[in-house]
mmCIF file of C-alpha atoms and ligand atoms in Angstrom:
data_model
loop_
_atom_site.group_PDB
_atom_site.id
_atom_site.type_symbol
_atom_site.label_atom_id
_atom_site.label_comp_id
_atom_site.label_asym_id
_atom_site.label_seq_id
_atom_site.Cartn_x
_atom_site.Cartn_y
_atom_site.Cartn_z
ATOM 1 C CA UNK A 1 122.288 100.694 107.891
ATOM 2 C CA UNK A 2 121.097 97.079 107.836
ATOM 3 C CA UNK A 3 121.515 95.534 104.378
ATOM 4 C CA UNK A 4 118.310 94.283 102.775
ATOM 5 C CA UNK A 5 117.820 90.503 102.362
ATOM 6 C CA UNK A 6 115.089 89.758 99.851
ATOM 7 C CA UNK A 7 112.866 86.671 99.524
ATOM 8 C CA UNK A 8 110.844 86.019 96.365
ATOM 9 C CA UNK A 9 107.999 83.457 96.406
ATOM 10 C CA UNK A 10 106.918 81.918 93.092
ATOM 11 C CA UNK A 11 110.349 82.846 91.737
ATOM 12 C CA UNK A 12 110.233 80.322 88.878
ATOM 13 C CA UNK A 13 107.119 81.899 87.367
ATOM 14 C CA UNK A 14 106.677 84.386 84.538
ATOM 15 C CA UNK A 15 107.429 87.483 86.639
ATOM 16 C CA UNK A 16 109.608 85.810 89.281
ATOM 17 C CA UNK A 17 112.176 84.651 86.716
ATOM 18 C CA UNK A 18 112.779 88.244 85.618
ATOM 19 C CA UNK A 19 112.191 90.058 88.914
ATOM 20 C CA UNK A 20 114.661 87.804 90.764
ATOM 21 C CA UNK A 21 117.415 88.767 88.320
ATOM 22 C CA UNK A 22 116.513 92.456 88.586
ATOM 23 C CA UNK A 23 116.655 92.251 92.388
ATOM 24 C CA UNK A 24 119.970 90.385 92.255
ATOM 25 C CA UNK A 25 121.374 93.130 90.027
ATOM 26 C CA UNK A 26 120.160 95.777 92.434
ATOM 27 C CA UNK A 27 120.855 94.270 95.868
ATOM 28 C CA UNK A 28 123.582 91.712 95.076
ATOM 29 C CA UNK A 29 123.238 88.051 94.096
ATOM 30 C CA UNK A 30 123.798 86.764 97.635
ATOM 31 C CA UNK A 31 121.134 89.078 99.069
ATOM 32 C CA UNK A 32 118.235 87.488 97.168
ATOM 33 C CA UNK A 33 116.604 84.169 98.122
ATOM 34 C CA UNK A 34 114.515 82.775 95.267
ATOM 35 C CA UNK A 35 111.872 80.236 96.366
ATOM 36 C CA UNK A 36 109.242 78.164 94.584
ATOM 37 C CA UNK A 37 107.269 74.961 95.129
ATOM 38 C CA UNK A 38 108.944 73.558 92.019
ATOM 39 C CA UNK A 39 112.632 72.878 92.555
ATOM 40 C CA UNK A 40 114.840 74.475 89.945
ATOM 41 C CA UNK A 41 118.537 74.988 89.905
ATOM 42 C CA UNK A 42 119.157 78.703 90.223
ATOM 43 C CA UNK A 43 121.023 80.157 87.250
ATOM 44 C CA UNK A 44 122.904 82.099 89.876
ATOM 45 C CA UNK A 45 122.342 82.896 93.526
ATOM 46 C CA UNK A 46 120.332 81.205 96.257
ATOM 47 C CA UNK A 47 117.304 78.972 95.645
ATOM 48 C CA UNK A 48 115.188 77.236 98.312
ATOM 49 C CA UNK A 49 112.241 74.942 97.632
ATOM 50 C CA UNK A 50 109.210 76.332 99.463
ATOM 51 C CA UNK A 51 105.494 75.560 99.380
ATOM 52 C CA UNK A 52 103.960 78.807 100.654
ATOM 53 C CA UNK A 53 101.345 76.752 102.521
ATOM 54 C CA UNK A 54 104.115 75.286 104.707
ATOM 55 C CA UNK A 55 104.329 78.000 107.375
ATOM 56 C CA UNK A 56 107.065 76.256 109.387
ATOM 57 C CA UNK A 57 109.445 75.884 106.466
ATOM 58 C CA UNK A 58 108.653 79.443 105.417
ATOM 59 C CA UNK A 59 109.560 80.730 108.911
ATOM 60 C CA UNK A 60 112.797 78.687 108.913
ATOM 61 C CA UNK A 61 113.933 80.274 105.641
ATOM 62 C CA UNK A 62 112.983 83.788 106.784
ATOM 63 C CA UNK A 63 114.971 83.307 110.020
ATOM 64 C CA UNK A 64 117.952 81.595 108.396
ATOM 65 C CA UNK A 65 118.460 84.378 105.840
ATOM 66 C CA UNK A 66 117.265 87.246 108.075
ATOM 67 C CA UNK A 67 114.842 88.413 105.393
ATOM 68 C CA UNK A 68 113.864 92.102 105.368
ATOM 69 C CA UNK A 69 111.709 92.228 102.200
ATOM 70 C CA UNK A 70 109.328 89.710 100.592
ATOM 71 C CA UNK A 71 108.030 89.830 97.015
ATOM 72 C CA UNK A 72 105.091 87.436 97.282
ATOM 73 C CA UNK A 73 104.484 86.288 93.716
ATOM 74 C CA UNK A 74 103.276 82.694 94.229
ATOM 75 C CA UNK A 75 99.618 82.330 93.230
ATOM 76 C CA UNK A 76 97.265 80.501 90.880
ATOM 77 C CA UNK A 77 96.152 82.796 88.041
ATOM 78 C CA UNK A 78 92.719 83.502 86.547
ATOM 79 C CA UNK A 79 92.208 80.774 83.941
ATOM 80 C CA UNK A 80 93.935 77.945 85.819
ATOM 81 C CA UNK A 81 92.172 79.038 89.021
ATOM 82 C CA UNK A 82 88.724 78.270 87.607
ATOM 83 C CA UNK A 83 89.637 74.563 87.285
ATOM 84 C CA UNK A 84 89.834 74.187 91.081
ATOM 85 C CA UNK A 85 88.379 77.219 92.903
ATOM 86 C CA UNK A 86 88.904 75.910 96.455
ATOM 87 C CA UNK A 87 92.524 74.952 95.883
ATOM 88 C CA UNK A 88 93.099 78.348 94.261
ATOM 89 C CA UNK A 89 91.568 80.092 97.264
ATOM 90 C CA UNK A 90 93.767 78.056 99.627
ATOM 91 C CA UNK A 91 96.993 78.823 97.788
ATOM 92 C CA UNK A 92 96.218 82.482 97.143
ATOM 93 C CA UNK A 93 94.816 83.263 100.607
ATOM 94 C CA UNK A 94 96.459 80.856 103.072
ATOM 95 C CA UNK A 95 99.754 81.564 101.319
ATOM 96 C CA UNK A 96 99.197 85.290 101.792
ATOM 97 C CA UNK A 97 98.314 84.851 105.488
ATOM 98 C CA UNK A 98 101.556 82.923 106.037
ATOM 99 C CA UNK A 99 103.414 85.826 104.424
ATOM 100 C CA UNK A 100 101.532 88.503 106.387
ATOM 101 C CA UNK A 101 102.117 86.743 109.721
ATOM 102 C CA UNK A 102 105.853 86.482 109.006
ATOM 103 C CA UNK A 103 105.940 90.136 107.984
ATOM 104 C CA UNK A 104 104.255 91.007 111.278
ATOM 105 C CA UNK A 105 106.600 88.879 113.372
ATOM 106 C CA UNK A 106 109.818 90.074 111.732
ATOM 107 C CA UNK A 107 108.761 93.573 110.542
ATOM 108 C CA UNK A 108 109.349 92.622 106.899
ATOM 109 C CA UNK A 109 108.511 94.991 104.035
ATOM 110 C CA UNK A 110 106.117 93.332 101.554
ATOM 111 C CA UNK A 111 105.238 93.579 97.864
ATOM 112 C CA UNK A 112 101.856 92.019 97.003
ATOM 113 C CA UNK A 113 100.932 91.771 93.308
ATOM 114 C CA UNK A 114 97.265 92.383 92.678
ATOM 115 C CA UNK A 115 95.614 92.374 89.261
ATOM 116 C CA UNK A 116 93.075 93.970 86.929
ATOM 117 C CA UNK A 117 91.094 90.809 87.840
ATOM 118 C CA UNK A 118 89.830 92.621 90.973
ATOM 119 C CA UNK A 119 87.285 94.329 88.689
ATOM 120 C CA UNK A 120 84.342 92.347 87.347
ATOM 121 C CA UNK A 121 80.888 93.929 87.360
ATOM 122 C CA UNK A 122 79.437 97.447 87.423
ATOM 123 C CA UNK A 123 82.541 99.501 86.703
ATOM 124 C CA UNK A 124 83.635 101.768 83.820
ATOM 125 C CA UNK A 125 85.592 99.568 81.399
ATOM 126 C CA UNK A 126 87.536 102.403 79.869
ATOM 127 C CA UNK A 127 89.989 104.292 82.016
ATOM 128 C CA UNK A 128 88.805 102.294 85.045
ATOM 129 C CA UNK A 129 89.284 104.540 88.097
ATOM 130 C CA UNK A 130 91.447 103.647 91.083
ATOM 131 C CA UNK A 131 88.418 103.396 93.351
ATOM 132 C CA UNK A 132 85.887 101.669 91.058
ATOM 133 C CA UNK A 133 83.656 98.938 92.601
ATOM 134 C CA UNK A 134 85.508 95.646 93.154
ATOM 135 C CA UNK A 135 83.041 92.880 92.179
ATOM 136 C CA UNK A 136 85.308 90.205 90.674
ATOM 137 C CA UNK A 137 83.899 87.223 88.772
ATOM 138 C CA UNK A 138 86.751 84.700 89.154
ATOM 139 C CA UNK A 139 88.103 82.986 92.256
ATOM 140 C CA UNK A 140 91.447 84.545 91.331
ATOM 141 C CA UNK A 141 89.927 88.050 91.264
ATOM 142 C CA UNK A 142 88.125 87.422 94.556
ATOM 143 C CA UNK A 143 91.395 86.311 96.157
ATOM 144 C CA UNK A 144 93.263 89.370 94.843
ATOM 145 C CA UNK A 145 90.531 91.755 96.006
ATOM 146 C CA UNK A 146 90.455 90.120 99.459
ATOM 147 C CA UNK A 147 94.262 90.113 99.468
ATOM 148 C CA UNK A 148 94.340 93.872 98.869
ATOM 149 C CA UNK A 149 92.039 94.378 101.860
ATOM 150 C CA UNK A 150 94.030 92.071 104.115
ATOM 151 C CA UNK A 151 97.265 93.843 103.153
ATOM 152 C CA UNK A 152 95.657 97.197 104.038
ATOM 153 C CA UNK A 153 94.459 95.697 107.349
ATOM 154 C CA UNK A 154 97.926 94.436 108.349
ATOM 155 C CA UNK A 155 99.437 97.740 107.269
ATOM 156 C CA UNK A 156 97.037 99.794 109.370
ATOM 157 C CA UNK A 157 96.703 97.492 112.354
ATOM 158 C CA UNK A 158 100.337 96.411 112.711
ATOM 159 C CA UNK A 159 102.128 99.350 111.063
ATOM 160 C CA UNK A 160 103.695 97.193 108.323
ATOM 161 C CA UNK A 161 105.152 98.600 105.115
ATOM 162 C CA UNK A 162 103.122 96.804 102.421
ATOM 163 C CA UNK A 163 102.975 97.955 98.795
ATOM 164 C CA UNK A 164 100.896 96.656 95.937
ATOM 165 C CA UNK A 165 100.247 97.048 92.200
ATOM 166 C CA UNK A 166 97.283 95.933 90.125
ATOM 167 C CA UNK A 167 99.309 94.508 87.254
ATOM 168 C CA UNK A 168 97.705 94.332 83.825
ATOM 169 C CA UNK A 169 98.592 91.309 81.619
ATOM 170 C CA UNK A 170 102.383 91.087 81.507
ATOM 171 C CA UNK A 171 104.251 90.315 78.283
ATOM 172 C CA UNK A 172 107.900 89.285 78.261
ATOM 173 C CA UNK A 173 110.295 87.168 76.216
ATOM 174 C CA UNK A 174 112.295 85.756 79.147
ATOM 175 C CA UNK A 175 109.634 83.373 80.571
ATOM 176 C CA UNK A 176 106.381 81.563 79.776
ATOM 177 C CA UNK A 177 103.019 82.879 80.970
ATOM 178 C CA UNK A 178 101.426 80.774 83.718
ATOM 179 C CA UNK A 179 97.686 80.070 83.352
ATOM 180 C CA UNK A 180 96.159 83.524 82.892
ATOM 181 C CA UNK A 181 93.571 85.044 80.566
ATOM 182 C CA UNK A 182 96.120 87.464 79.084
ATOM 183 C CA UNK A 183 98.575 84.653 78.176
ATOM 184 C CA UNK A 184 97.620 84.829 74.485
ATOM 185 C CA UNK A 185 99.647 88.036 74.175
ATOM 186 C CA UNK A 186 102.831 86.131 75.091
ATOM 187 C CA UNK A 187 102.009 82.935 73.160
ATOM 188 C CA UNK A 188 101.278 84.850 69.949
ATOM 189 C CA UNK A 189 104.888 86.041 69.571
ATOM 190 C CA UNK A 190 106.280 82.515 70.004
ATOM 191 C CA UNK A 191 103.720 81.122 67.540
ATOM 192 C CA UNK A 192 104.462 83.862 64.999
ATOM 193 C CA UNK A 193 108.142 82.866 64.918
ATOM 194 C CA UNK A 194 107.710 79.092 65.208
ATOM 195 C CA UNK A 195 104.517 78.419 63.188
ATOM 196 C CA UNK A 196 103.706 81.610 61.274
ATOM 197 C CA UNK A 197 100.167 81.455 62.619
ATOM 198 C CA UNK A 198 98.257 81.551 65.937
ATOM 199 C CA UNK A 199 94.763 80.542 67.042
ATOM 200 C CA UNK A 200 93.660 82.989 69.721
ATOM 201 C CA UNK A 201 91.392 81.935 72.605
ATOM 202 C CA UNK A 202 89.939 85.465 72.804
ATOM 203 C CA UNK A 203 87.871 87.175 70.121
ATOM 204 C CA UNK A 204 89.318 89.621 67.619
ATOM 205 C CA UNK A 205 88.282 92.892 69.276
ATOM 206 C CA UNK A 206 88.729 92.029 72.977
ATOM 207 C CA UNK A 207 90.735 94.943 74.326
ATOM 208 C CA UNK A 208 92.623 94.371 77.607
ATOM 209 C CA UNK A 209 95.197 96.358 79.607
ATOM 210 C CA UNK A 210 98.704 94.904 79.172
ATOM 211 C CA UNK A 211 102.255 95.932 80.023
ATOM 212 C CA UNK A 212 105.720 95.024 78.770
ATOM 213 C CA UNK A 213 107.827 93.091 81.284
ATOM 214 C CA UNK A 214 110.550 95.759 81.479
ATOM 215 C CA UNK A 215 107.947 98.354 82.476
ATOM 216 C CA UNK A 216 106.313 95.989 85.001
ATOM 217 C CA UNK A 217 109.639 95.223 86.702
ATOM 218 C CA UNK A 218 110.586 98.901 86.780
ATOM 219 C CA UNK A 219 107.185 99.798 88.263
ATOM 220 C CA UNK A 220 107.651 97.184 91.007
ATOM 221 C CA UNK A 221 111.097 98.425 91.969
ATOM 222 C CA UNK A 222 110.102 102.099 91.750
ATOM 223 C CA UNK A 223 107.078 101.522 93.986
ATOM 224 C CA UNK A 224 109.180 99.632 96.552
ATOM 225 C CA UNK A 225 111.752 102.466 96.505
ATOM 226 C CA UNK A 226 109.223 105.291 96.835
ATOM 227 C CA UNK A 227 109.176 107.251 100.121
ATOM 228 C CA UNK A 228 106.451 105.700 102.302
ATOM 229 C CA UNK A 229 104.851 109.047 103.155
ATOM 230 C CA UNK A 230 104.096 109.665 99.457
ATOM 231 C CA UNK A 231 101.978 106.518 99.086
ATOM 232 C CA UNK A 232 98.389 107.614 99.646
ATOM 233 C CA UNK A 233 96.488 104.830 97.881
ATOM 234 C CA UNK A 234 94.891 102.565 100.449
ATOM 235 C CA UNK A 235 94.631 99.293 98.552
ATOM 236 C CA UNK A 236 96.714 98.656 95.409
ATOM 237 C CA UNK A 237 97.790 101.001 92.611
ATOM 238 C CA UNK A 238 96.166 100.781 89.177
ATOM 239 C CA UNK A 239 99.045 100.411 86.703
ATOM 240 C CA UNK A 240 98.636 101.230 83.004
ATOM 241 C CA UNK A 241 100.882 100.141 80.167
ATOM 242 C CA UNK A 242 99.369 99.443 76.744
ATOM 243 C CA UNK A 243 95.779 98.506 75.799
ATOM 244 C CA UNK A 244 95.182 96.487 72.636
ATOM 245 C CA UNK A 245 93.098 93.689 71.094
ATOM 246 C CA UNK A 246 94.257 90.413 69.484
ATOM 247 C CA UNK A 247 93.645 91.991 66.057
ATOM 248 C CA UNK A 248 95.900 94.923 66.944
ATOM 249 C CA UNK A 249 98.773 92.787 68.271
ATOM 250 C CA UNK A 250 98.496 90.580 65.166
ATOM 251 C CA UNK A 251 98.712 93.675 62.929
ATOM 252 C CA UNK A 252 101.752 94.817 64.897
ATOM 253 C CA UNK A 253 103.439 91.423 64.336
ATOM 254 C CA UNK A 254 102.534 91.571 60.620
ATOM 255 C CA UNK A 255 104.627 94.723 60.226
ATOM 256 C CA UNK A 256 107.647 92.422 60.918
ATOM 257 C CA UNK A 257 106.268 89.120 59.558
ATOM 258 C CA UNK A 258 103.786 90.010 56.770
ATOM 259 C CA UNK A 259 102.738 86.360 56.238
ATOM 260 C CA UNK A 260 101.646 85.898 59.890
ATOM 261 C CA UNK A 261 98.051 84.629 60.176
ATOM 262 C CA UNK A 262 95.688 84.743 63.161
ATOM 263 C CA UNK A 263 92.440 82.796 63.718
ATOM 264 C CA UNK A 264 89.963 83.150 66.606
ATOM 265 C CA UNK A 265 88.422 80.360 68.683
ATOM 266 C CA UNK A 266 87.197 81.993 71.911
ATOM 267 C CA UNK A 267 86.869 79.617 74.879
ATOM 268 C CA UNK A 268 85.900 80.016 78.583
ATOM 269 C CA UNK A 269 88.560 82.709 78.975
ATOM 270 C CA UNK A 270 86.495 85.080 76.807
ATOM 271 C CA UNK A 271 83.981 85.510 79.617
ATOM 272 C CA UNK A 272 86.778 86.352 82.062
ATOM 273 C CA UNK A 273 88.294 88.878 79.635
ATOM 274 C CA UNK A 274 84.869 90.466 79.073
ATOM 275 C CA UNK A 275 84.598 91.127 82.817
ATOM 276 C CA UNK A 276 87.906 93.056 82.966
ATOM 277 C CA UNK A 277 88.805 96.671 82.131
ATOM 278 C CA UNK A 278 89.880 97.687 78.633
ATOM 279 C CA UNK A 279 92.161 100.372 80.052
ATOM 280 C CA UNK A 280 92.910 101.655 83.554
ATOM 281 C CA UNK A 281 93.432 105.114 84.999
ATOM 282 C CA UNK A 282 96.774 105.123 86.820
ATOM 283 C CA UNK A 283 96.819 108.805 87.761
ATOM 284 C CA UNK A 284 97.315 107.903 91.440
ATOM 285 C CA UNK A 285 100.505 105.979 90.601
ATOM 286 C CA UNK A 286 101.706 108.874 88.438
ATOM 287 C CA UNK A 287 101.002 111.417 91.172
ATOM 288 C CA UNK A 288 102.227 109.469 94.199
ATOM 289 C CA UNK A 289 105.451 107.907 92.918
ATOM 290 C CA UNK A 290 105.965 109.294 89.429
ATOM 291 C CA UNK A 291 104.961 106.203 87.427
ATOM 292 C CA UNK A 292 105.162 106.446 83.617
ATOM 293 C CA UNK A 293 105.140 103.491 81.215
ATOM 294 C CA UNK A 294 107.753 103.573 78.443
ATOM 295 C CA UNK A 295 106.720 100.841 75.994
ATOM 296 C CA UNK A 296 103.927 101.125 73.424
ATOM 297 C CA UNK A 297 102.753 98.209 71.252
ATOM 298 C CA UNK A 298 105.200 98.989 68.431
ATOM 299 C CA UNK A 299 108.246 99.125 70.718
ATOM 300 C CA UNK A 300 107.164 95.988 72.601
ATOM 301 C CA UNK A 301 106.633 93.963 69.407
ATOM 302 C CA UNK A 302 110.047 94.966 68.070
ATOM 303 C CA UNK A 303 111.762 93.865 71.322
ATOM 304 C CA UNK A 304 109.745 90.671 71.721
ATOM 305 C CA UNK A 305 110.500 89.472 68.190
ATOM 306 C CA UNK A 306 114.165 90.454 68.343
ATOM 307 C CA UNK A 307 114.755 88.648 71.638
ATOM 308 C CA UNK A 308 112.719 85.558 70.751
ATOM 309 C CA UNK A 309 114.449 85.281 67.361
ATOM 310 C CA UNK A 310 117.800 85.244 69.166
ATOM 311 C CA UNK A 311 116.540 82.628 71.619
ATOM 312 C CA UNK A 312 115.186 80.331 68.901
ATOM 313 C CA UNK A 313 118.290 80.677 66.763
ATOM 314 C CA UNK A 314 120.469 79.685 69.752
ATOM 315 C CA UNK A 315 118.168 76.695 70.442
ATOM 316 C CA UNK A 316 118.320 75.505 66.827
ATOM 317 C CA UNK A 317 122.152 75.507 66.767
HETATM 318 P P1 NAD B 1 103.133 82.216 87.335
HETATM 319 O O1 NAD B 1 101.958 81.308 87.335
HETATM 320 O O2 NAD B 1 103.974 82.296 86.101
HETATM 321 O O3 NAD B 1 104.102 81.852 88.531
HETATM 322 C C1 NAD B 1 103.617 81.519 89.792
HETATM 323 C C2 NAD B 1 104.654 80.683 90.496
HETATM 324 O O4 NAD B 1 104.120 80.321 91.767
HETATM 325 C C3 NAD B 1 105.007 79.396 89.761
HETATM 326 O O5 NAD B 1 106.408 79.297 89.555
HETATM 327 C C4 NAD B 1 104.507 78.289 90.692
HETATM 328 O O6 NAD B 1 105.343 77.136 90.691
HETATM 329 C C5 NAD B 1 104.523 79.006 92.039
HETATM 330 N N1 NAD B 1 103.602 78.396 93.008
HETATM 331 C C6 NAD B 1 102.362 77.928 92.800
HETATM 332 N N2 NAD B 1 101.859 77.392 93.933
HETATM 333 C C7 NAD B 1 102.829 77.539 94.872
HETATM 334 C C8 NAD B 1 102.921 77.197 96.246
HETATM 335 N N3 NAD B 1 101.935 76.545 96.892
HETATM 336 N N4 NAD B 1 104.050 77.495 96.899
HETATM 337 C C9 NAD B 1 105.070 78.144 96.273
HETATM 338 N N5 NAD B 1 105.050 78.470 94.973
HETATM 339 C C10 NAD B 1 103.944 78.170 94.288
HETATM 340 O O7 NAD B 1 102.619 83.657 87.759
HETATM 341 P P2 NAD B 1 103.210 85.074 87.352
HETATM 342 O O8 NAD B 1 102.612 85.455 86.062
HETATM 343 O O9 NAD B 1 104.686 85.073 87.498
HETATM 344 O O10 NAD B 1 102.527 85.990 88.455
HETATM 345 C C11 NAD B 1 103.176 86.330 89.672
HETATM 346 C C12 NAD B 1 102.223 87.120 90.516
HETATM 347 O O11 NAD B 1 101.810 88.292 89.813
HETATM 348 C C13 NAD B 1 100.931 86.374 90.867
HETATM 349 O O12 NAD B 1 100.567 86.683 92.180
HETATM 350 C C14 NAD B 1 99.934 86.914 89.884
HETATM 351 O O13 NAD B 1 98.647 86.877 90.410
HETATM 352 C C15 NAD B 1 100.399 88.344 89.719
HETATM 353 N N6 NAD B 1 99.999 88.898 88.434
HETATM 354 C C16 NAD B 1 100.535 88.436 87.275
HETATM 355 C C17 NAD B 1 100.132 88.978 86.066
HETATM 356 C C18 NAD B 1 100.703 88.501 84.756
HETATM 357 O O14 NAD B 1 100.226 88.918 83.704
HETATM 358 N N7 NAD B 1 101.721 87.656 84.762
HETATM 359 C C19 NAD B 1 99.169 89.990 86.052
HETATM 360 C C20 NAD B 1 98.605 90.394 87.248
HETATM 361 C C21 NAD B 1 99.053 89.873 88.445
HETATM 362 C C1 AKB B 2 95.733 86.628 84.294
HETATM 363 O O1 AKB B 2 95.368 86.740 83.107
HETATM 364 O O2 AKB B 2 95.195 85.890 85.130
HETATM 365 C C2 AKB B 2 96.858 87.514 84.771
HETATM 366 C C3 AKB B 2 96.314 88.763 85.356
HETATM 367 C C4 AKB B 2 95.960 89.891 84.487
HETATM 368 O O3 AKB B 2 96.142 88.837 86.550
HETATM 369 N N1 AKB B 2 97.728 87.756 83.668
#
């Protein structure tokens, strides 16, 4: 059997940093090609600088390494995307078309990360169904919704194996969050340890769907491993982890750091958060490929604080 060669775009980002290591552990360090527009020395393994808008360079790398799977993470996220909608559209869509065309030419298996940002208007906010209306309010959400449809088109028209998850906000200790509306839930843990207080850009009771990084990485790998004939969902799987508000995550941190203080100064990101689900129904993922989240808020807070404490104590030595 041909051995898989994996390419990750946006590998220096919040998810890419962790997913690349997980893929290296699974497939072998030399089987994974990490790429990003920002050059960074790989901790281990292969790194190539790649702007996903540069189709020629992209094709060269795919040919050179004989890539069989792409995890296409490079994108501009919801909050950052609103600063320059046309540039965001270009990167998120033209980048995806470059990926899809390469997948078509070389029969590459693809993972495309979608988002809860595909929802926006006229849908049930609690337990949002798999097939709720997709009327996104941000350029990021529009690009993810269109991306889901284009992935389904290439899958049906050209017989490609393309798989996709609608990630909730992802929270991990290994990397920084990159310009999203859910970033507060990562920043708050760092602030709790460094400053003892945090000013949140969302209001106290804004509930959003979130997921711990370990669960998100496991979901990605489990979906990519699942037998193709079991995957019945036509666009991208809703994925549930934990739903909570800033007040609830603050209370969870206070069980470890009783003096921790939170203040609220909602900004433009509040409107984005208000247009998203509070929780999602991921029954389709559970049924089709056996998905089950493992981390609740309590377990996530304990792991986040433990790991960040270790990181900060190493840095201060
Ligand atoms: P991130 O912003 O942390 O990382 C994105 C990476 O893409 C960065 O390293 C950046 O340098 C790179 N990039 C930007 N423009 C590029 C270009 N033109 N060419 C090549 N690389 C470029 O994002 P993330 O949080 O790691 O998210 C990864 C993917 O998962 C994205 O598609 C995002 O939409 C999706 N997603 C993330 C979350 C989350 O909470 N992190 C939730 C839902 C979906
Ligand atoms: C963002 O907030 O933009 C991302 C996402 C949920 O897609 N974290």
